[in-house]
Amino acid sequence: MTSSTMTRLLPRPYRPLLAHTGFRRLLPALAASDLGDGMSAVAVAWLAIVISPPGRSAWVVGAALAAYALPGAAGALLLGRRLRRLPPARLMVADGRLRALLLGAVPLAWALGLLQPALYVGLLAGSSVLHAWGSAGRYSLIAHLLPPEQRLAANALVATSASASIIAGPALAGLLAVVIGPAWIIGLDALSFALLAVQVARIRRVAEADGVAADAPALADSGRSAGGSALRLLRGQPELLGVLALTWFFNLLYGPVEVALPLHVVDDLGSGASLLGLYWTVFGAGAVLGALAAGALQGLPRWPVTLGIVAGWGLVLVPFGLDVSVGVSLACMGLGGVIYGPFTALSFTLFQDRTPTAWLTTVLAFRGAALLTAGPVGTALGGPLTAAMGPRLVLAASGVATVALAAVAAALLWCTANRRA
């Protein structure tokens, strides 16, 4: 199939993106790293179980999963004074190389018989130190490569890749673990980040050769930490601060769902892992469709659509508390995925459109660090809430609270608009 034929088959908002050489080369590399992370979502915990001493697997699994994610928040805040002056492409390359090196050391240590829990957790923690900056760099790089009218469609494709990896990554990891083992799956994740680093460096060189600015101008050193500087900028941009606050509470209220849904399947429905997997599969498939459809939202007002997504996700959770059939609740989960799908693309597009170019990577890194705290807090609250109320009521209560969040945000937005008028 020729590239022109593929372009004609794509929805109209995405066609101009394939004409852009830099983005066309970037997207497959991002998809490969997303797939690698999707596989590692299974492999990291699995390998932790394999190497754990008897009776200590829960502690090692918890430490490994935390090490794979949380140091990125610390890196975003503590290393910002130096890293915020680097252009986004260089941050992506640095993050890719670090993850490739340290994640690649996991299968090597495994093959040599040296992989102990402390070394494993240390390698995972080191690999994630720059990841908030690398993740921020990808959306900053998109903002530098593409004009504003193409950013939503580009963000939608990137979000689609991330959603698809949630479905394909764990399934592929399950198949490969039988053949090569979890340590080598983490090695494949390392390889995907090495390829991403190579491709981003190549895109940067090509852009420079063509006279296209693929990097942001460097920031002057204000003497403040990255977190303090980003927060100071956000205080002067109430809209961006509102997006961040809305996303934080949205993620917080989603946390109890991850605790309550498995218990709902077991305690309320008397079923097992296959049904739980089906719930997340239909949600992931819906999220892929929703993210891909985000490009069609280009002409719509961003805030009303964003608040509609928050309220819509809350509404699809409410039927779980009404003792509906499994078929109805599965349909709600799939519809919820479709509704949620565009949220990430819209959120990042708002930040890209409203943040000064020189500050974009710093602000996005701070955003990532802040949001890393929301999910764990919500999950921690989900445990005692589910024990006290039961999983069915927790799911419904999360939905009602999420609808209320959208209503409060809409009221604040209305009051702000009237005050300005």
Coordinates of C-alpha atoms in Angstrom, one line a residue:
M1 CA 0.0 0.0 0.0
T2 CA 1.5 3.4 -1.0
S3 CA 1.8 6.3 1.4
S4 CA -0.7 8.3 -0.7
T5 CA -3.3 5.5 -0.4
M6 CA -2.7 5.4 3.4
T7 CA -3.1 9.1 3.6
R8 CA -6.5 9.0 1.8
L9 CA -7.6 6.2 4.2
L10 CA -6.9 8.4 7.3
P11 CA -9.5 10.8 8.7
R12 CA -9.0 14.3 7.4
P13 CA -7.6 15.9 10.6
Y14 CA -4.6 13.4 10.5
R15 CA -3.6 13.6 6.9
P16 CA -1.4 16.7 7.2
L17 CA 0.6 15.0 9.9
L18 CA 1.9 12.3 7.5
A19 CA 3.3 15.1 5.3
H20 CA 5.5 16.3 8.1
T21 CA 8.7 14.3 8.0
G22 CA 9.7 14.9 11.6
F23 CA 6.4 13.8 13.1
R24 CA 6.1 10.9 10.6
R25 CA 9.4 9.5 11.9
L26 CA 8.7 10.3 15.6
L27 CA 5.3 8.5 15.9
P28 CA 6.5 4.9 15.3
A29 CA 9.4 5.4 17.7
L30 CA 6.9 6.7 20.4
A31 CA 4.6 3.7 19.7
A32 CA 7.5 1.3 20.1
S33 CA 8.4 2.8 23.5
D34 CA 4.7 2.8 24.6
L35 CA 4.5 -0.9 23.7
G36 CA 7.7 -1.5 25.6
D37 CA 6.2 0.2 28.7
G38 CA 3.0 -1.7 28.2
M39 CA 4.9 -5.0 28.4
S40 CA 6.9 -3.9 31.4
A41 CA 3.7 -3.1 33.2
V42 CA 3.4 -6.9 33.5
A43 CA 7.1 -7.9 33.5
V44 CA 8.3 -5.6 36.3
A45 CA 5.9 -7.1 38.8
W46 CA 6.3 -10.6 37.5
L47 CA 10.1 -10.5 37.7
A48 CA 9.9 -9.1 41.2
I49 CA 7.9 -12.2 42.3
V50 CA 10.4 -14.5 40.7
I51 CA 13.4 -13.0 42.5
S52 CA 11.7 -12.4 45.9
P53 CA 12.7 -14.4 49.0
P54 CA 10.0 -16.6 50.4
G55 CA 7.3 -14.6 52.1
R56 CA 8.6 -11.2 50.8
S57 CA 7.1 -11.0 47.4
A58 CA 4.5 -8.4 48.3
W59 CA 7.2 -6.0 49.6
V60 CA 9.5 -6.5 46.6
V61 CA 6.6 -6.1 44.1
G62 CA 5.5 -2.9 45.8
A63 CA 9.0 -1.5 45.9
A64 CA 9.6 -2.4 42.2
L65 CA 6.4 -0.8 41.0
A66 CA 7.1 2.3 43.0
A67 CA 10.7 2.5 41.8
Y68 CA 9.5 2.2 38.2
A69 CA 7.4 5.4 38.5
L70 CA 7.9 7.6 41.5
P71 CA 11.5 8.7 41.1
G72 CA 10.4 10.5 38.0
A73 CA 8.4 13.0 40.2
A74 CA 11.6 13.6 42.3
G75 CA 13.6 14.1 39.2
A76 CA 11.2 16.6 37.8
L77 CA 11.4 18.8 40.9
L78 CA 15.0 18.3 42.1
L79 CA 16.8 18.3 38.7
G80 CA 14.8 21.1 37.1
R81 CA 17.3 23.9 37.7
R82 CA 19.7 22.3 35.3
L83 CA 17.4 20.3 33.0
R84 CA 14.8 23.0 32.2
R85 CA 17.5 24.8 30.2
L86 CA 17.8 21.8 27.8
P87 CA 15.7 21.6 24.7
P88 CA 13.0 18.9 24.6
A89 CA 14.7 16.7 22.0
R90 CA 17.8 16.5 24.2
L91 CA 15.7 15.6 27.2
M92 CA 14.0 12.8 25.3
V93 CA 17.4 11.5 24.1
A94 CA 18.8 11.7 27.7
D95 CA 15.8 9.9 29.1
G96 CA 15.8 7.3 26.4
R97 CA 19.5 6.5 26.8
L98 CA 19.3 6.3 30.6
R99 CA 16.3 3.9 30.5
A100 CA 18.0 1.9 27.8
L101 CA 21.2 1.6 29.8
L102 CA 19.6 0.7 33.2
L103 CA 16.7 -1.3 32.0
G104 CA 19.1 -3.2 29.7
A105 CA 21.2 -4.0 32.8
V106 CA 18.3 -6.0 34.2
P107 CA 18.4 -9.0 31.8
L108 CA 22.2 -8.8 31.9
A109 CA 22.2 -9.2 35.7
W110 CA 19.6 -11.9 35.4
A111 CA 21.7 -13.9 32.9
L112 CA 24.8 -13.5 35.2
G113 CA 22.9 -14.7 38.2
L114 CA 23.4 -11.3 40.0
L115 CA 19.9 -10.0 40.0
Q116 CA 18.9 -9.5 43.7
P117 CA 15.9 -7.4 44.9
A118 CA 18.0 -4.5 46.0
L119 CA 19.8 -4.3 42.7
Y120 CA 16.6 -4.7 40.7
V121 CA 14.8 -1.9 42.6
G122 CA 17.9 0.3 42.2
L123 CA 18.0 -0.2 38.5
L124 CA 14.3 0.5 38.1
A125 CA 14.6 3.6 40.2
G126 CA 17.6 5.0 38.3
S127 CA 15.9 4.3 35.0
S128 CA 12.9 6.5 35.9
V129 CA 14.7 9.6 37.3
L130 CA 14.5 11.5 34.0
H131 CA 11.2 10.1 32.8
A132 CA 9.0 13.0 33.7
W133 CA 11.3 15.3 31.7
G134 CA 11.4 12.8 28.8
S135 CA 7.6 12.5 28.8
A136 CA 7.3 16.3 28.9
G137 CA 9.8 16.6 26.1
R138 CA 7.7 14.6 23.7
Y139 CA 4.7 17.0 23.9
S140 CA 7.1 20.0 23.8
L141 CA 8.8 18.6 20.7
I142 CA 5.4 18.1 19.0
A143 CA 4.6 21.8 19.8
H144 CA 7.9 22.9 18.2
L145 CA 7.6 20.6 15.1
L146 CA 3.9 21.4 14.3
P147 CA 1.8 24.5 13.9
P148 CA -1.0 25.1 16.6
E149 CA -3.8 23.9 14.3
Q150 CA -2.2 20.4 14.0
R151 CA -1.3 19.9 17.6
L152 CA -4.6 18.4 18.8
A153 CA -4.6 15.8 16.0
A154 CA -0.9 14.9 16.8
N155 CA -1.6 14.7 20.5
A156 CA -4.6 12.4 19.7
L157 CA -2.3 10.0 17.7
V158 CA 0.2 9.9 20.6
A159 CA -2.6 9.3 23.1
T160 CA -4.0 6.6 20.8
S161 CA -0.6 4.9 20.9
A162 CA -0.5 5.0 24.7
S163 CA -4.0 3.6 24.9
A164 CA -3.3 0.8 22.5
S165 CA -0.2 -0.2 24.5
I166 CA -2.4 -0.8 27.5
I167 CA -4.2 -3.5 25.5
A168 CA -1.4 -5.0 23.4
G169 CA 1.5 -4.6 25.8
P170 CA 0.3 -6.9 28.7
A171 CA -1.1 -9.4 26.2
L172 CA 2.2 -9.6 24.3
A173 CA 4.1 -9.8 27.6
G174 CA 2.0 -12.8 28.7
L175 CA 2.9 -14.6 25.5
L176 CA 6.6 -13.7 25.6
A177 CA 7.1 -14.5 29.2
V178 CA 6.5 -18.2 28.5
V179 CA 9.2 -18.1 25.8
I180 CA 11.9 -15.8 27.0
G181 CA 11.0 -14.8 30.6
P182 CA 10.2 -11.4 32.3
A183 CA 13.8 -10.2 32.5
W184 CA 14.2 -10.3 28.7
I185 CA 10.9 -8.5 28.3
I186 CA 12.3 -5.6 30.3
G187 CA 15.3 -5.8 28.0
L188 CA 12.9 -5.3 25.0
D189 CA 11.6 -2.2 26.8
A190 CA 15.2 -1.0 27.0
L191 CA 15.7 -1.6 23.3
S192 CA 12.5 0.4 22.5
F193 CA 13.9 3.4 24.4
A194 CA 17.3 3.1 22.7
L195 CA 15.5 3.2 19.3
L196 CA 13.5 6.3 20.5
A197 CA 16.7 8.1 21.5
V198 CA 18.3 7.3 18.2
Q199 CA 15.2 8.5 16.2
V200 CA 14.8 11.7 18.2
A201 CA 18.4 12.6 17.7
R202 CA 18.0 12.0 14.0
I203 CA 14.9 14.1 13.8
R204 CA 16.7 17.0 15.6
R205 CA 19.7 16.8 13.1
V206 CA 17.4 16.7 10.1
A207 CA 15.4 19.7 11.4
E208 CA 18.5 21.7 12.0
A209 CA 19.8 20.9 8.5
D210 CA 16.5 22.1 7.1
G211 CA 16.6 25.2 9.1
V212 CA 13.5 24.2 11.2
A213 CA 13.6 24.9 15.0
A214 CA 13.0 21.6 16.7
D215 CA 14.1 23.0 20.0
A216 CA 12.8 25.6 22.4
P217 CA 14.9 28.6 23.3
A218 CA 16.9 28.1 26.5
L219 CA 15.6 29.5 29.8
A220 CA 17.5 31.9 31.8
D221 CA 18.5 30.7 35.2
S222 CA 16.2 32.5 37.7
G223 CA 17.7 30.8 40.7
R224 CA 14.4 29.1 41.6
S225 CA 13.7 25.4 41.5
A226 CA 11.8 24.0 38.5
G227 CA 8.8 23.4 40.7
G228 CA 8.8 26.9 42.1
S229 CA 9.3 28.5 38.7
A230 CA 6.5 26.4 37.1
L231 CA 4.1 27.1 39.9
R232 CA 4.8 30.8 39.7
L233 CA 4.1 30.7 36.0
L234 CA 0.9 28.7 36.5
R235 CA -0.4 31.2 39.1
G236 CA -0.2 33.8 36.4
Q237 CA -2.1 31.5 34.0
P238 CA -5.3 30.6 35.9
E239 CA -6.6 28.5 32.9
L240 CA -3.6 26.2 33.1
L241 CA -3.8 26.0 36.8
G242 CA -7.4 25.0 36.4
V243 CA -6.6 22.3 33.9
L244 CA -3.9 20.9 36.3
A245 CA -6.3 21.0 39.3
L246 CA -9.1 19.4 37.3
T247 CA -6.8 16.6 36.1
W248 CA -5.4 16.0 39.5
F249 CA -8.9 15.5 41.1
F250 CA -10.0 13.5 38.1
N251 CA -7.1 11.1 38.6
L252 CA -7.7 11.1 42.4
L253 CA -11.4 10.0 41.9
Y254 CA -10.3 7.4 39.4
G255 CA -8.0 5.7 42.0
P256 CA -10.7 4.0 44.0
V257 CA -12.0 2.4 40.8
E258 CA -8.8 0.4 40.4
V259 CA -9.4 -1.1 43.9
A260 CA -13.1 -1.5 43.8
L261 CA -13.5 -3.1 40.3
P262 CA -11.5 -6.3 41.0
L263 CA -13.4 -6.7 44.3
H264 CA -16.7 -6.1 42.5
V265 CA -15.9 -8.8 40.1
V266 CA -15.0 -11.3 42.8
D267 CA -17.4 -10.4 45.7
D268 CA -20.5 -9.0 43.9
L269 CA -20.4 -11.0 40.6
G270 CA -18.7 -14.2 41.9
S271 CA -16.4 -14.3 38.9
G272 CA -12.6 -14.3 38.3
A273 CA -9.7 -12.8 36.5
S274 CA -11.1 -13.4 33.0
L275 CA -14.0 -11.1 33.6
L276 CA -11.8 -8.5 35.2
G277 CA -9.5 -8.6 32.1
L278 CA -12.5 -8.3 29.9
Y279 CA -13.6 -5.1 31.7
W280 CA -10.2 -3.5 31.1
T281 CA -10.0 -4.8 27.6
V282 CA -13.3 -3.1 26.5
F283 CA -12.2 0.0 28.4
G284 CA -8.9 0.1 26.6
A285 CA -10.5 -0.6 23.2
G286 CA -12.9 2.3 23.8
A287 CA -10.1 4.6 24.9
V288 CA -8.2 3.8 21.6
L289 CA -11.3 4.8 19.6
G290 CA -11.9 7.9 21.7
A291 CA -8.3 9.1 21.5
L292 CA -8.3 8.6 17.7
A293 CA -11.6 10.6 17.5
A294 CA -10.0 13.5 19.4
G295 CA -8.7 15.0 16.2
A296 CA -12.2 15.7 15.1
L297 CA -12.7 18.0 18.1
Q298 CA -10.4 20.7 16.7
G299 CA -13.1 23.2 16.1
L300 CA -14.9 22.8 19.4
P301 CA -14.3 24.9 22.5
R302 CA -11.8 23.0 24.7
W303 CA -13.1 23.7 28.2
P304 CA -16.7 22.6 27.6
V305 CA -15.5 19.4 25.9
T306 CA -13.0 18.7 28.7
L307 CA -15.7 19.1 31.4
G308 CA -18.1 17.0 29.3
I309 CA -15.5 14.2 29.3
V310 CA -15.1 14.3 33.1
A311 CA -18.9 14.3 33.7
G312 CA -19.4 11.6 31.1
W313 CA -16.9 9.2 32.7
G314 CA -18.6 9.8 36.1
L315 CA -22.0 9.0 34.6
V316 CA -21.0 5.6 33.2
L317 CA -19.8 4.5 36.7
V318 CA -23.1 5.2 38.3
P319 CA -24.9 2.1 36.9
F320 CA -22.4 -0.1 38.7
G321 CA -24.2 0.8 41.9
L322 CA -27.6 -0.1 40.5
D323 CA -27.0 -3.9 40.3
V324 CA -27.1 -3.9 36.5
S325 CA -26.3 -7.0 34.5
V326 CA -22.7 -7.8 33.5
G327 CA -23.5 -7.0 29.9
V328 CA -24.7 -3.5 30.8
S329 CA -21.7 -2.8 33.0
L330 CA -19.3 -4.0 30.3
A331 CA -21.1 -1.7 27.8
C332 CA -20.7 1.2 30.3
M333 CA -17.0 0.4 30.7
G334 CA -16.5 0.5 26.9
L335 CA -18.4 3.7 26.6
G336 CA -16.4 5.1 29.4
G337 CA -13.2 4.4 27.5
V338 CA -14.6 6.2 24.4
I339 CA -15.5 9.2 26.5
Y340 CA -12.2 9.3 28.3
G341 CA -10.1 8.7 25.2
P342 CA -9.8 12.4 24.1
F343 CA -9.0 13.7 27.6
T344 CA -5.2 13.4 27.5
A345 CA -4.9 15.0 24.0
L346 CA -7.1 17.9 25.0
S347 CA -5.3 18.5 28.2
F348 CA -1.9 18.6 26.6
T349 CA -3.1 20.8 23.8
L350 CA -4.4 23.3 26.3
F351 CA -1.0 23.4 27.9
Q352 CA 0.8 23.7 24.5
D353 CA -1.5 26.6 23.4
R354 CA -1.3 28.6 26.6
T355 CA 2.3 28.1 27.8
P356 CA 5.2 30.3 26.5
T357 CA 7.4 28.1 24.3
A358 CA 10.5 28.5 26.5
W359 CA 8.6 27.3 29.6
L360 CA 6.6 24.4 28.0
T361 CA 8.9 21.5 28.9
T362 CA 9.4 22.8 32.5
V363 CA 5.6 23.2 33.0
L364 CA 4.8 19.8 31.5
A365 CA 7.5 18.2 33.7
F366 CA 5.9 19.8 36.8
R367 CA 2.5 18.7 35.6
G368 CA 3.7 15.1 35.4
A369 CA 5.3 15.2 38.8
A370 CA 2.1 16.6 40.4
L371 CA -0.1 14.1 38.7
L372 CA 2.0 11.2 39.9
T373 CA 0.7 11.8 43.4
A374 CA -3.0 11.8 42.5
G375 CA -3.4 8.1 41.5
P376 CA -1.6 6.6 44.5
V377 CA -3.6 8.8 46.9
G378 CA -6.9 7.8 45.3
T379 CA -5.9 4.1 45.3
A380 CA -4.9 4.4 49.0
L381 CA -8.3 5.9 49.8
G382 CA -10.0 3.1 47.8
G383 CA -8.9 0.4 50.1
P384 CA -10.7 1.6 53.3
L385 CA -13.6 3.0 51.4
T386 CA -14.3 -0.4 49.7
A387 CA -13.9 -2.2 53.0
A388 CA -16.5 0.2 54.6
M389 CA -19.0 0.6 51.7
G390 CA -18.5 -2.4 49.5
P391 CA -17.1 -2.3 45.9
R392 CA -20.4 -1.6 44.1
L393 CA -21.1 1.5 46.2
V394 CA -17.6 2.8 45.8
L395 CA -17.8 2.6 42.0
A396 CA -21.0 4.5 42.0
A397 CA -19.8 7.0 44.6
S398 CA -16.7 7.6 42.5
G399 CA -18.9 8.3 39.5
V400 CA -21.2 10.8 41.5
A401 CA -18.1 12.6 42.9
T402 CA -16.6 12.9 39.4
V403 CA -19.9 14.4 38.0
A404 CA -19.8 16.8 41.0
L405 CA -16.2 17.7 40.1
A406 CA -17.2 18.6 36.6
A407 CA -20.1 20.7 37.9
V408 CA -17.9 22.6 40.4
A409 CA -15.3 23.2 37.7
A410 CA -18.0 24.5 35.3
A411 CA -19.4 26.8 38.0
L412 CA -15.9 28.2 38.7
L413 CA -15.3 28.7 35.0
W414 CA -18.7 30.6 34.7
C415 CA -17.9 32.8 37.6
T416 CA -14.4 33.6 36.3
A417 CA -15.9 34.5 32.9
N418 CA -18.5 36.8 34.4
R419 CA -15.9 38.5 36.6
R420 CA -13.8 39.3 33.5
A421 CA -16.8 40.6 31.7

